[in-house]
Amino acid sequence: MDAPAPASDANKPSLFELLSESQLRELLEPSLRYVLALATQRHPRYLIRILNRWDEAYALLMLLVERHYLSRWGGSFTENFYGLKRERATGIDVPRARQHAPDLVAGSAKLGRREVWRSLFVIVGVPYLKRKLDDAYEIHAGGAAANVLGANFAADEPSPDAPFKEKALFRLKALLRAVYPSLNAAYYFSILAFNLAFLFDRSHYHTPIDWLVGVRMRRLTAADHRAFEAAATPKRKRAGAAPFTAASLLSPTILSRIILPKLLDSLKVLLPTSIFFLKFLEWWHASDFARQLSAKTAASIELPPPVSIKPPPPPPADRDEAVFDDDEEDEAMAAVRRKLVAIPADSGLCAICTREITNPTAVQTGYVFCYPCVFRWVADGAQGAVEEDEDRKGRCPVTGVRLLGGTEGLRRLMI
């Protein structure tokens, strides 16, 4: 660690600012992955390869974005969103020089080319390696796979005549299973130690990796903003320079020096705002507030009372003397109606067995029967001791209407 920072150092950010910036950066990867997954469902032909290699694609994207921000603003775009920057750690820190000659001190501590690439390793390389190691441990060595399949699920040694590549891969998995948990714990404990030292002004660095690369976090000052404004001020056009045209806007020089930097600069507002919107939608769909608001809105809508729908009328009571019009029904349907049952006077009795209903079950026409009785009727056309009848099979015992789905359409009632 480094020498403690002076108590009057107003440019030193608080630990809570740094933790907020780190959390915002960690939200970028899952948010962009979620958006890409949704887009891949609509256009899998073009995006499935990017989704399958998401870690590499995200690392390349962030390498482009963060290199621009580190070179232009002195910090990553999430750090710039919080008004922070990165600077080289000098051998000595003179508060009076920072107070009386801020421009000179800011210029001497500005990130050089070497510090930019070191910062890119911290911002892009370390998270990429961490995700790859976590995935490898979960898939090949332990983690969730060990919880499901047992701790020794991958302990089977390769055969003696196995190829060298298989043996080397087995030993690498065994090494990862044995060493990675301890290394991971040591990594997080070192971060905690540096955070506490930074909180109590015992170190200029809040993470051990920043200490290793010699780059620390500071707040943006007025001198930094003046330097940004001077760099953003357009230079005067040379005499006789050609004006911008539609064709010149597509030239590589204009795209790389003017259009692309403007687009990258807009990310410091666009991406954090998008993340906030996505988290708001996640909270909205997961919270009780949305359900309560939807319930109140639905309760305020006046709906008309439901229309009473009566079940189809039963066939005539006197089936033997019933006269069927051949013009309306054929002989087959007339034969089916003669084999149906009548509705008993007591609604608590089953129309099939004429006994008290047990295990009540409703059919699609609205009538209720005993479950064993109506199941045998619909499945086989059987009624009590009467043998099976194909004419009654799959029909309502009272109306003779064909039931959709057969026995699958029976609904048992909980009374």
PDB file of N, CA and C in Angstrom, residues 1-99:
ATOM      1  N   MET A   1       0.830  -1.193   0.000  1.00  0.00           N
ATOM      2  CA  MET A   1       0.000   0.000   0.000  1.00  0.00           C
ATOM      3  C   MET A   1       0.864   1.240   0.000  1.00  0.00           C
ATOM      4  N   ASP A   2       0.246   2.401  -0.150  1.00  0.00           N
ATOM      5  CA  ASP A   2       0.985   3.645  -0.272  1.00  0.00           C
ATOM      6  C   ASP A   2       0.845   4.446   1.002  1.00  0.00           C
ATOM      7  N   ALA A   3       1.512   5.585   1.010  1.00  0.00           N
ATOM      8  CA  ALA A   3       1.434   6.478   2.159  1.00  0.00           C
ATOM      9  C   ALA A   3       0.030   7.021   2.296  1.00  0.00           C
ATOM     10  N   PRO A   4      -0.414   7.338   3.522  1.00  0.00           N
ATOM     11  CA  PRO A   4      -1.769   7.844   3.706  1.00  0.00           C
ATOM     12  C   PRO A   4      -1.959   9.183   3.040  1.00  0.00           C
ATOM     13  N   ALA A   5      -3.188   9.400   2.577  1.00  0.00           N
ATOM     14  CA  ALA A   5      -3.526  10.655   1.927  1.00  0.00           C
ATOM     15  C   ALA A   5      -3.797  11.719   2.978  1.00  0.00           C
ATOM     16  N   PRO A   6      -3.479  12.966   2.694  1.00  0.00           N
ATOM     17  CA  PRO A   6      -3.752  14.023   3.657  1.00  0.00           C
ATOM     18  C   PRO A   6      -5.241  14.183   3.890  1.00  0.00           C
ATOM     19  N   ALA A   7      -5.599  14.598   5.119  1.00  0.00           N
ATOM     20  CA  ALA A   7      -7.014  14.720   5.479  1.00  0.00           C
ATOM     21  C   ALA A   7      -7.712  15.803   4.678  1.00  0.00           C
ATOM     22  N   SER A   8      -6.972  16.781   4.166  1.00  0.00           N
ATOM     23  CA  SER A   8      -7.576  17.912   3.451  1.00  0.00           C
ATOM     24  C   SER A   8      -7.639  17.671   1.936  1.00  0.00           C
ATOM     25  N   ASP A   9      -7.406  16.449   1.489  1.00  0.00           N
ATOM     26  CA  ASP A   9      -7.411  16.143   0.061  1.00  0.00           C
ATOM     27  C   ASP A   9      -8.852  16.082  -0.426  1.00  0.00           C
ATOM     28  N   ALA A  10      -9.310  17.178  -1.037  1.00  0.00           N
ATOM     29  CA  ALA A  10     -10.697  17.241  -1.505  1.00  0.00           C
ATOM     30  C   ALA A  10     -10.904  16.499  -2.804  1.00  0.00           C
ATOM     31  N   ASN A  11      -9.830  16.177  -3.513  1.00  0.00           N
ATOM     32  CA  ASN A  11      -9.968  15.493  -4.804  1.00  0.00           C
ATOM     33  C   ASN A  11      -9.994  13.977  -4.677  1.00  0.00           C
ATOM     34  N   LYS A  12      -9.824  13.485  -3.474  1.00  0.00           N
ATOM     35  CA  LYS A  12      -9.901  12.046  -3.272  1.00  0.00           C
ATOM     36  C   LYS A  12     -11.359  11.619  -3.198  1.00  0.00           C
ATOM     37  N   PRO A  13     -11.813  10.689  -4.038  1.00  0.00           N
ATOM     38  CA  PRO A  13     -13.217  10.267  -3.986  1.00  0.00           C
ATOM     39  C   PRO A  13     -13.489   9.418  -2.754  1.00  0.00           C
ATOM     40  N   SER A  14     -14.739   9.377  -2.367  1.00  0.00           N
ATOM     41  CA  SER A  14     -15.124   8.535  -1.248  1.00  0.00           C
ATOM     42  C   SER A  14     -15.257   7.084  -1.707  1.00  0.00           C
ATOM     43  N   LEU A  15     -15.168   6.188  -0.752  1.00  0.00           N
ATOM     44  CA  LEU A  15     -15.299   4.775  -1.082  1.00  0.00           C
ATOM     45  C   LEU A  15     -16.679   4.461  -1.641  1.00  0.00           C
ATOM     46  N   PHE A  16     -17.689   5.180  -1.186  1.00  0.00           N
ATOM     47  CA  PHE A  16     -19.048   4.914  -1.654  1.00  0.00           C
ATOM     48  C   PHE A  16     -19.211   5.320  -3.122  1.00  0.00           C
ATOM     49  N   GLU A  17     -18.523   6.364  -3.546  1.00  0.00           N
ATOM     50  CA  GLU A  17     -18.532   6.717  -4.968  1.00  0.00           C
ATOM     51  C   GLU A  17     -17.886   5.619  -5.807  1.00  0.00           C
ATOM     52  N   LEU A  18     -16.790   5.086  -5.339  1.00  0.00           N
ATOM     53  CA  LEU A  18     -16.092   4.043  -6.081  1.00  0.00           C
ATOM     54  C   LEU A  18     -16.910   2.754  -6.132  1.00  0.00           C
ATOM     55  N   LEU A  19     -17.573   2.409  -5.026  1.00  0.00           N
ATOM     56  CA  LEU A  19     -18.404   1.215  -5.022  1.00  0.00           C
ATOM     57  C   LEU A  19     -19.619   1.383  -5.931  1.00  0.00           C
ATOM     58  N   SER A  20     -20.199   2.573  -5.959  1.00  0.00           N
ATOM     59  CA  SER A  20     -21.331   2.825  -6.853  1.00  0.00           C
ATOM     60  C   SER A  20     -20.906   2.712  -8.312  1.00  0.00           C
ATOM     61  N   GLU A  21     -19.733   3.250  -8.617  1.00  0.00           N
ATOM     62  CA  GLU A  21     -19.228   3.152  -9.984  1.00  0.00           C
ATOM     63  C   GLU A  21     -18.960   1.694 -10.354  1.00  0.00           C
ATOM     64  N   SER A  22     -18.427   0.919  -9.430  1.00  0.00           N
ATOM     65  CA  SER A  22     -18.155  -0.485  -9.703  1.00  0.00           C
ATOM     66  C   SER A  22     -19.445  -1.275  -9.920  1.00  0.00           C
ATOM     67  N   GLN A  23     -20.469  -0.984  -9.140  1.00  0.00           N
ATOM     68  CA  GLN A  23     -21.746  -1.674  -9.313  1.00  0.00           C
ATOM     69  C   GLN A  23     -22.390  -1.312 -10.648  1.00  0.00           C
ATOM     70  N   LEU A  24     -22.287  -0.041 -11.044  1.00  0.00           N
ATOM     71  CA  LEU A  24     -22.832   0.355 -12.339  1.00  0.00           C
ATOM     72  C   LEU A  24     -22.111  -0.351 -13.478  1.00  0.00           C
ATOM     73  N   ARG A  25     -20.797  -0.495 -13.374  1.00  0.00           N
ATOM     74  CA  ARG A  25     -20.040  -1.192 -14.413  1.00  0.00           C
ATOM     75  C   ARG A  25     -20.415  -2.671 -14.461  1.00  0.00           C
ATOM     76  N   GLU A  26     -20.652  -3.275 -13.295  1.00  0.00           N
ATOM     77  CA  GLU A  26     -21.022  -4.683 -13.274  1.00  0.00           C
ATOM     78  C   GLU A  26     -22.409  -4.928 -13.849  1.00  0.00           C
ATOM     79  N   LEU A  27     -23.262  -3.907 -13.859  1.00  0.00           N
ATOM     80  CA  LEU A  27     -24.600  -4.068 -14.428  1.00  0.00           C
ATOM     81  C   LEU A  27     -24.596  -4.029 -15.949  1.00  0.00           C
ATOM     82  N   LEU A  28     -23.531  -3.522 -16.540  1.00  0.00           N
ATOM     83  CA  LEU A  28     -23.507  -3.381 -17.996  1.00  0.00           C
ATOM     84  C   LEU A  28     -23.560  -4.730 -18.696  1.00  0.00           C
ATOM     85  N   GLU A  29     -22.714  -5.655 -18.272  1.00  0.00           N
ATOM     86  CA  GLU A  29     -22.599  -6.933 -18.982  1.00  0.00           C
ATOM     87  C   GLU A  29     -23.910  -7.730 -18.976  1.00  0.00           C
ATOM     88  N   PRO A  30     -24.561  -7.964 -17.823  1.00  0.00           N
ATOM     89  CA  PRO A  30     -25.828  -8.713 -17.880  1.00  0.00           C
ATOM     90  C   PRO A  30     -26.941  -7.963 -18.598  1.00  0.00           C
ATOM     91  N   SER A  31     -26.947  -6.629 -18.524  1.00  0.00           N
ATOM     92  CA  SER A  31     -27.988  -5.866 -19.213  1.00  0.00           C
ATOM     93  C   SER A  31     -27.846  -5.978 -20.724  1.00  0.00           C
ATOM     94  N   LEU A  32     -26.625  -5.819 -21.228  1.00  0.00           N
ATOM     95  CA  LEU A  32     -26.408  -5.946 -22.662  1.00  0.00           C
ATOM     96  C   LEU A  32     -26.631  -7.374 -23.135  1.00  0.00           C
ATOM     97  N   ARG A  33     -26.267  -8.344 -22.317  1.00  0.00           N
ATOM     98  CA  ARG A  33     -26.516  -9.742 -22.681  1.00  0.00           C
ATOM     99  C   ARG A  33     -28.015 -10.012 -22.786  1.00  0.00           C
ATOM    100  N   TYR A  34     -28.792  -9.448 -21.872  1.00  0.00           N
ATOM    101  CA  TYR A  34     -30.247  -9.634 -21.893  1.00  0.00           C
ATOM    102  C   TYR A  34     -30.855  -9.031 -23.165  1.00  0.00           C
ATOM    103  N   VAL A  35     -30.407  -7.827 -23.517  1.00  0.00           N
ATOM    104  CA  VAL A  35     -30.924  -7.183 -24.728  1.00  0.00           C
ATOM    105  C   VAL A  35     -30.541  -8.000 -25.965  1.00  0.00           C
ATOM    106  N   LEU A  36     -29.305  -8.490 -25.991  1.00  0.00           N
ATOM    107  CA  LEU A  36     -28.868  -9.293 -27.135  1.00  0.00           C
ATOM    108  C   LEU A  36     -29.649 -10.604 -27.217  1.00  0.00           C
ATOM    109  N   ALA A  37     -29.956 -11.227 -26.082  1.00  0.00           N
ATOM    110  CA  ALA A  37     -30.724 -12.473 -26.089  1.00  0.00           C
ATOM    111  C   ALA A  37     -32.126 -12.241 -26.652  1.00  0.00           C
ATOM    112  N   LEU A  38     -32.748 -11.126 -26.286  1.00  0.00           N
ATOM    113  CA  LEU A  38     -34.066 -10.816 -26.839  1.00  0.00           C
ATOM    114  C   LEU A  38     -33.988 -10.571 -28.343  1.00  0.00           C
ATOM    115  N   ALA A  39     -32.960  -9.842 -28.780  1.00  0.00           N
ATOM    116  CA  ALA A  39     -32.809  -9.593 -30.215  1.00  0.00           C
ATOM    117  C   ALA A  39     -32.493 -10.877 -30.972  1.00  0.00           C
ATOM    118  N   THR A  40     -31.764 -11.803 -30.329  1.00  0.00           N
ATOM    119  CA  THR A  40     -31.417 -13.057 -30.995  1.00  0.00           C
ATOM    120  C   THR A  40     -32.655 -13.915 -31.230  1.00  0.00           C
ATOM    121  N   GLN A  41     -33.633 -13.822 -30.361  1.00  0.00           N
ATOM    122  CA  GLN A  41     -34.866 -14.581 -30.573  1.00  0.00           C
ATOM    123  C   GLN A  41     -35.601 -14.129 -31.830  1.00  0.00           C
ATOM    124  N   ARG A  42     -35.452 -12.884 -32.203  1.00  0.00           N
ATOM    125  CA  ARG A  42     -36.095 -12.377 -33.412  1.00  0.00           C
ATOM    126  C   ARG A  42     -35.237 -12.567 -34.654  1.00  0.00           C
ATOM    127  N   HIS A  43     -33.921 -12.488 -34.486  1.00  0.00           N
ATOM    128  CA  HIS A  43     -33.014 -12.624 -35.630  1.00  0.00           C
ATOM    129  C   HIS A  43     -31.890 -13.610 -35.280  1.00  0.00           C
ATOM    130  N   PRO A  44     -32.208 -14.884 -35.070  1.00  0.00           N
ATOM    131  CA  PRO A  44     -31.161 -15.840 -34.665  1.00  0.00           C
ATOM    132  C   PRO A  44     -30.106 -16.077 -35.729  1.00  0.00           C
ATOM    133  N   ARG A  45     -30.472 -15.897 -36.976  1.00  0.00           N
ATOM    134  CA  ARG A  45     -29.518 -16.184 -38.048  1.00  0.00           C
ATOM    135  C   ARG A  45     -28.304 -15.266 -37.981  1.00  0.00           C
ATOM    136  N   TYR A  46     -28.520 -14.031 -37.563  1.00  0.00           N
ATOM    137  CA  TYR A  46     -27.428 -13.057 -37.579  1.00  0.00           C
ATOM    138  C   TYR A  46     -26.759 -12.876 -36.214  1.00  0.00           C
ATOM    139  N   LEU A  47     -27.462 -13.170 -35.125  1.00  0.00           N
ATOM    140  CA  LEU A  47     -26.962 -12.818 -33.801  1.00  0.00           C
ATOM    141  C   LEU A  47     -26.589 -14.014 -32.942  1.00  0.00           C
ATOM    142  N   ILE A  48     -26.920 -15.230 -33.365  1.00  0.00           N
ATOM    143  CA  ILE A  48     -26.658 -16.380 -32.503  1.00  0.00           C
ATOM    144  C   ILE A  48     -25.168 -16.597 -32.282  1.00  0.00           C
ATOM    145  N   ARG A  49     -24.350 -16.308 -33.293  1.00  0.00           N
ATOM    146  CA  ARG A  49     -22.902 -16.492 -33.124  1.00  0.00           C
ATOM    147  C   ARG A  49     -22.328 -15.482 -32.135  1.00  0.00           C
ATOM    148  N   ILE A  50     -22.854 -14.259 -32.154  1.00  0.00           N
ATOM    149  CA  ILE A  50     -22.380 -13.255 -31.192  1.00  0.00           C
ATOM    150  C   ILE A  50     -22.774 -13.657 -29.780  1.00  0.00           C
ATOM    151  N   LEU A  51     -24.011 -14.167 -29.624  1.00  0.00           N
ATOM    152  CA  LEU A  51     -24.460 -14.580 -28.291  1.00  0.00           C
ATOM    153  C   LEU A  51     -23.654 -15.760 -27.779  1.00  0.00           C
ATOM    154  N   ASN A  52     -23.304 -16.686 -28.647  1.00  0.00           N
ATOM    155  CA  ASN A  52     -22.508 -17.845 -28.223  1.00  0.00           C
ATOM    156  C   ASN A  52     -21.096 -17.452 -27.819  1.00  0.00           C
ATOM    157  N   ARG A  53     -20.562 -16.392 -28.396  1.00  0.00           N
ATOM    158  CA  ARG A  53     -19.221 -15.887 -28.036  1.00  0.00           C
ATOM    159  C   ARG A  53     -19.349 -14.526 -27.351  1.00  0.00           C
ATOM    160  N   TRP A  54     -20.289 -14.443 -26.434  1.00  0.00           N
ATOM    161  CA  TRP A  54     -20.617 -13.149 -25.847  1.00  0.00           C
ATOM    162  C   TRP A  54     -19.455 -12.573 -25.043  1.00  0.00           C
ATOM    163  N   ASP A  55     -18.756 -13.381 -24.270  1.00  0.00           N
ATOM    164  CA  ASP A  55     -17.672 -12.859 -23.437  1.00  0.00           C
ATOM    165  C   ASP A  55     -16.600 -12.183 -24.284  1.00  0.00           C
ATOM    166  N   GLU A  56     -16.237 -12.811 -25.393  1.00  0.00           N
ATOM    167  CA  GLU A  56     -15.213 -12.215 -26.256  1.00  0.00           C
ATOM    168  C   GLU A  56     -15.747 -10.964 -26.958  1.00  0.00           C
ATOM    169  N   ALA A  57     -17.004 -11.024 -27.431  1.00  0.00           N
ATOM    170  CA  ALA A  57     -17.578  -9.862 -28.108  1.00  0.00           C
ATOM    171  C   ALA A  57     -17.703  -8.676 -27.152  1.00  0.00           C
ATOM    172  N   TYR A  58     -18.119  -8.943 -25.924  1.00  0.00           N
ATOM    173  CA  TYR A  58     -18.250  -7.857 -24.941  1.00  0.00           C
ATOM    174  C   TYR A  58     -16.885  -7.282 -24.578  1.00  0.00           C
ATOM    175  N   ALA A  59     -15.871  -8.140 -24.453  1.00  0.00           N
ATOM    176  CA  ALA A  59     -14.530  -7.650 -24.137  1.00  0.00           C
ATOM    177  C   ALA A  59     -13.992  -6.757 -25.256  1.00  0.00           C
ATOM    178  N   LEU A  60     -14.203  -7.145 -26.502  1.00  0.00           N
ATOM    179  CA  LEU A  60     -13.737  -6.308 -27.619  1.00  0.00           C
ATOM    180  C   LEU A  60     -14.491  -4.983 -27.671  1.00  0.00           C
ATOM    181  N   LEU A  61     -15.795  -5.038 -27.417  1.00  0.00           N
ATOM    182  CA  LEU A  61     -16.575  -3.805 -27.413  1.00  0.00           C
ATOM    183  C   LEU A  61     -16.112  -2.856 -26.314  1.00  0.00           C
ATOM    184  N   MET A  62     -15.929  -3.384 -25.115  1.00  0.00           N
ATOM    185  CA  MET A  62     -15.489  -2.534 -24.014  1.00  0.00           C
ATOM    186  C   MET A  62     -14.056  -2.061 -24.215  1.00  0.00           C
ATOM    187  N   LEU A  63     -13.233  -2.854 -24.885  1.00  0.00           N
ATOM    188  CA  LEU A  63     -11.866  -2.409 -25.178  1.00  0.00           C
ATOM    189  C   LEU A  63     -11.894  -1.173 -26.063  1.00  0.00           C
ATOM    190  N   LEU A  64     -12.770  -1.159 -27.053  1.00  0.00           N
ATOM    191  CA  LEU A  64     -12.893   0.005 -27.926  1.00  0.00           C
ATOM    192  C   LEU A  64     -13.437   1.215 -27.169  1.00  0.00           C
ATOM    193  N   VAL A  65     -14.487   0.994 -26.399  1.00  0.00           N
ATOM    194  CA  VAL A  65     -15.129   2.109 -25.693  1.00  0.00           C
ATOM    195  C   VAL A  65     -14.216   2.666 -24.612  1.00  0.00           C
ATOM    196  N   GLU A  66     -13.656   1.788 -23.789  1.00  0.00           N
ATOM    197  CA  GLU A  66     -12.852   2.254 -22.650  1.00  0.00           C
ATOM    198  C   GLU A  66     -11.538   2.884 -23.111  1.00  0.00           C
ATOM    199  N   ARG A  67     -10.973   2.427 -24.201  1.00  0.00           N
ATOM    200  CA  ARG A  67      -9.745   3.059 -24.698  1.00  0.00           C
ATOM    201  C   ARG A  67     -10.017   4.498 -25.125  1.00  0.00           C
ATOM    202  N   HIS A  68     -11.167   4.717 -25.753  1.00  0.00           N
ATOM    203  CA  HIS A  68     -11.523   6.087 -26.125  1.00  0.00           C
ATOM    204  C   HIS A  68     -11.698   6.955 -24.887  1.00  0.00           C
ATOM    205  N   TYR A  69     -12.395   6.453 -23.892  1.00  0.00           N
ATOM    206  CA  TYR A  69     -12.662   7.265 -22.709  1.00  0.00           C
ATOM    207  C   TYR A  69     -11.400   7.498 -21.885  1.00  0.00           C
ATOM    208  N   LEU A  70     -10.547   6.485 -21.792  1.00  0.00           N
ATOM    209  CA  LEU A  70      -9.306   6.686 -21.043  1.00  0.00           C
ATOM    210  C   LEU A  70      -8.400   7.691 -21.739  1.00  0.00           C
ATOM    211  N   SER A  71      -8.354   7.657 -23.057  1.00  0.00           N
ATOM    212  CA  SER A  71      -7.504   8.603 -23.786  1.00  0.00           C
ATOM    213  C   SER A  71      -8.113   9.998 -23.823  1.00  0.00           C
ATOM    214  N   ARG A  72      -9.437  10.080 -23.881  1.00  0.00           N
ATOM    215  CA  ARG A  72     -10.102  11.384 -24.032  1.00  0.00           C
ATOM    216  C   ARG A  72     -10.440  12.022 -22.696  1.00  0.00           C
ATOM    217  N   TRP A  73     -10.956  11.214 -21.737  1.00  0.00           N
ATOM    218  CA  TRP A  73     -11.444  11.775 -20.475  1.00  0.00           C
ATOM    219  C   TRP A  73     -10.626  11.345 -19.266  1.00  0.00           C
ATOM    220  N   GLY A  74      -9.665  10.455 -19.430  1.00  0.00           N
ATOM    221  CA  GLY A  74      -8.832  10.047 -18.309  1.00  0.00           C
ATOM    222  C   GLY A  74      -9.465   9.010 -17.401  1.00  0.00           C
ATOM    223  N   GLY A  75     -10.558   8.381 -17.823  1.00  0.00           N
ATOM    224  CA  GLY A  75     -11.219   7.354 -17.015  1.00  0.00           C
ATOM    225  C   GLY A  75     -12.220   6.601 -17.857  1.00  0.00           C
ATOM    226  N   SER A  76     -12.720   5.488 -17.330  1.00  0.00           N
ATOM    227  CA  SER A  76     -13.736   4.732 -18.043  1.00  0.00           C
ATOM    228  C   SER A  76     -15.024   5.540 -18.101  1.00  0.00           C
ATOM    229  N   PHE A  77     -15.968   5.103 -18.950  1.00  0.00           N
ATOM    230  CA  PHE A  77     -17.153   5.934 -19.119  1.00  0.00           C
ATOM    231  C   PHE A  77     -18.064   5.878 -17.896  1.00  0.00           C
ATOM    232  N   THR A  78     -18.030   4.781 -17.110  1.00  0.00           N
ATOM    233  CA  THR A  78     -18.782   4.785 -15.854  1.00  0.00           C
ATOM    234  C   THR A  78     -18.098   5.672 -14.817  1.00  0.00           C
ATOM    235  N   GLU A  79     -16.763   5.693 -14.831  1.00  0.00           N
ATOM    236  CA  GLU A  79     -16.046   6.604 -13.934  1.00  0.00           C
ATOM    237  C   GLU A  79     -16.297   8.053 -14.325  1.00  0.00           C
ATOM    238  N   ASN A  80     -16.317   8.341 -15.613  1.00  0.00           N
ATOM    239  CA  ASN A  80     -16.620   9.696 -16.056  1.00  0.00           C
ATOM    240  C   ASN A  80     -18.053  10.082 -15.709  1.00  0.00           C
ATOM    241  N   PHE A  81     -18.969   9.111 -15.717  1.00  0.00           N
ATOM    242  CA  PHE A  81     -20.357   9.380 -15.329  1.00  0.00           C
ATOM    243  C   PHE A  81     -20.437   9.843 -13.880  1.00  0.00           C
ATOM    244  N   TYR A  82     -19.572   9.327 -13.018  1.00  0.00           N
ATOM    245  CA  TYR A  82     -19.548   9.715 -11.609  1.00  0.00           C
ATOM    246  C   TYR A  82     -18.560  10.845 -11.333  1.00  0.00           C
ATOM    247  N   GLY A  83     -17.989  11.455 -12.370  1.00  0.00           N
ATOM    248  CA  GLY A  83     -17.059  12.561 -12.172  1.00  0.00           C
ATOM    249  C   GLY A  83     -15.721  12.131 -11.626  1.00  0.00           C
ATOM    250  N   LEU A  84     -15.248  10.928 -12.026  1.00  0.00           N
ATOM    251  CA  LEU A  84     -13.971  10.397 -11.547  1.00  0.00           C
ATOM    252  C   LEU A  84     -13.007  10.267 -12.710  1.00  0.00           C
ATOM    253  N   LYS A  85     -11.747  10.128 -12.382  1.00  0.00           N
ATOM    254  CA  LYS A  85     -10.711   9.939 -13.392  1.00  0.00           C
ATOM    255  C   LYS A  85      -9.618   9.052 -12.810  1.00  0.00           C
ATOM    256  N   ARG A  86      -8.727   8.603 -13.671  1.00  0.00           N
ATOM    257  CA  ARG A  86      -7.549   7.842 -13.264  1.00  0.00           C
ATOM    258  C   ARG A  86      -6.306   8.692 -13.511  1.00  0.00           C
ATOM    259  N   GLU A  87      -5.356   8.574 -12.628  1.00  0.00           N
ATOM    260  CA  GLU A  87      -4.119   9.321 -12.811  1.00  0.00           C
ATOM    261  C   GLU A  87      -2.942   8.488 -12.339  1.00  0.00           C
ATOM    262  N   ARG A  88      -1.777   8.831 -12.862  1.00  0.00           N
ATOM    263  CA  ARG A  88      -0.562   8.138 -12.452  1.00  0.00           C
ATOM    264  C   ARG A  88      -0.231   8.471 -11.009  1.00  0.00           C
ATOM    265  N   ALA A  89       0.274   7.489 -10.318  1.00  0.00           N
ATOM    266  CA  ALA A  89       0.707   7.705  -8.937  1.00  0.00           C
ATOM    267  C   ALA A  89       2.136   8.241  -8.950  1.00  0.00           C
ATOM    268  N   THR A  90       2.307   9.465  -8.512  1.00  0.00           N
ATOM    269  CA  THR A  90       3.645  10.078  -8.441  1.00  0.00           C
ATOM    270  C   THR A  90       4.346   9.651  -7.166  1.00  0.00           C
ATOM    271  N   GLY A  91       5.630   9.851  -7.150  1.00  0.00           N
ATOM    272  CA  GLY A  91       6.396   9.435  -5.979  1.00  0.00           C
ATOM    273  C   GLY A  91       6.028  10.204  -4.730  1.00  0.00           C
ATOM    274  N   ILE A  92       5.743  11.509  -4.883  1.00  0.00           N
ATOM    275  CA  ILE A  92       5.375  12.335  -3.735  1.00  0.00           C
ATOM    276  C   ILE A  92       4.108  13.093  -4.074  1.00  0.00           C
ATOM    277  N   ASP A  93       3.374  13.465  -3.049  1.00  0.00           N
ATOM    278  CA  ASP A  93       2.135  14.203  -3.230  1.00  0.00           C
ATOM    279  C   ASP A  93       2.248  15.509  -2.454  1.00  0.00           C
ATOM    280  N   VAL A  94       2.267  16.631  -3.172  1.00  0.00           N
ATOM    281  CA  VAL A  94       2.430  17.947  -2.538  1.00  0.00           C
ATOM    282  C   VAL A  94       1.096  18.682  -2.605  1.00  0.00           C
ATOM    283  N   PRO A  95       0.376  18.814  -1.503  1.00  0.00           N
ATOM    284  CA  PRO A  95      -0.919  19.490  -1.537  1.00  0.00           C
ATOM    285  C   PRO A  95      -0.825  20.939  -2.004  1.00  0.00           C
ATOM    286  N   ARG A  96       0.268  21.648  -1.639  1.00  0.00           N
ATOM    287  CA  ARG A  96       0.372  23.062  -2.041  1.00  0.00           C
ATOM    288  C   ARG A  96       0.496  23.185  -3.551  1.00  0.00           C
ATOM    289  N   ALA A  97       1.214  22.252  -4.175  1.00  0.00           N
ATOM    290  CA  ALA A  97       1.342  22.306  -5.628  1.00  0.00           C
ATOM    291  C   ALA A  97      -0.015  22.072  -6.284  1.00  0.00           C
ATOM    292  N   ARG A  98      -0.805  21.172  -5.750  1.00  0.00           N
ATOM    293  CA  ARG A  98      -2.140  20.953  -6.306  1.00  0.00           C
ATOM    294  C   ARG A  98      -3.026  22.176  -6.120  1.00  0.00           C
ATOM    295  N   GLN A  99      -2.800  22.909  -5.063  1.00  0.00           N
ATOM    296  CA  GLN A  99      -3.635  24.075  -4.787  1.00  0.00           C
ATOM    297  C   GLN A  99      -3.243  25.281  -5.625  1.00  0.00           C
TER     298      GLN A  99
END
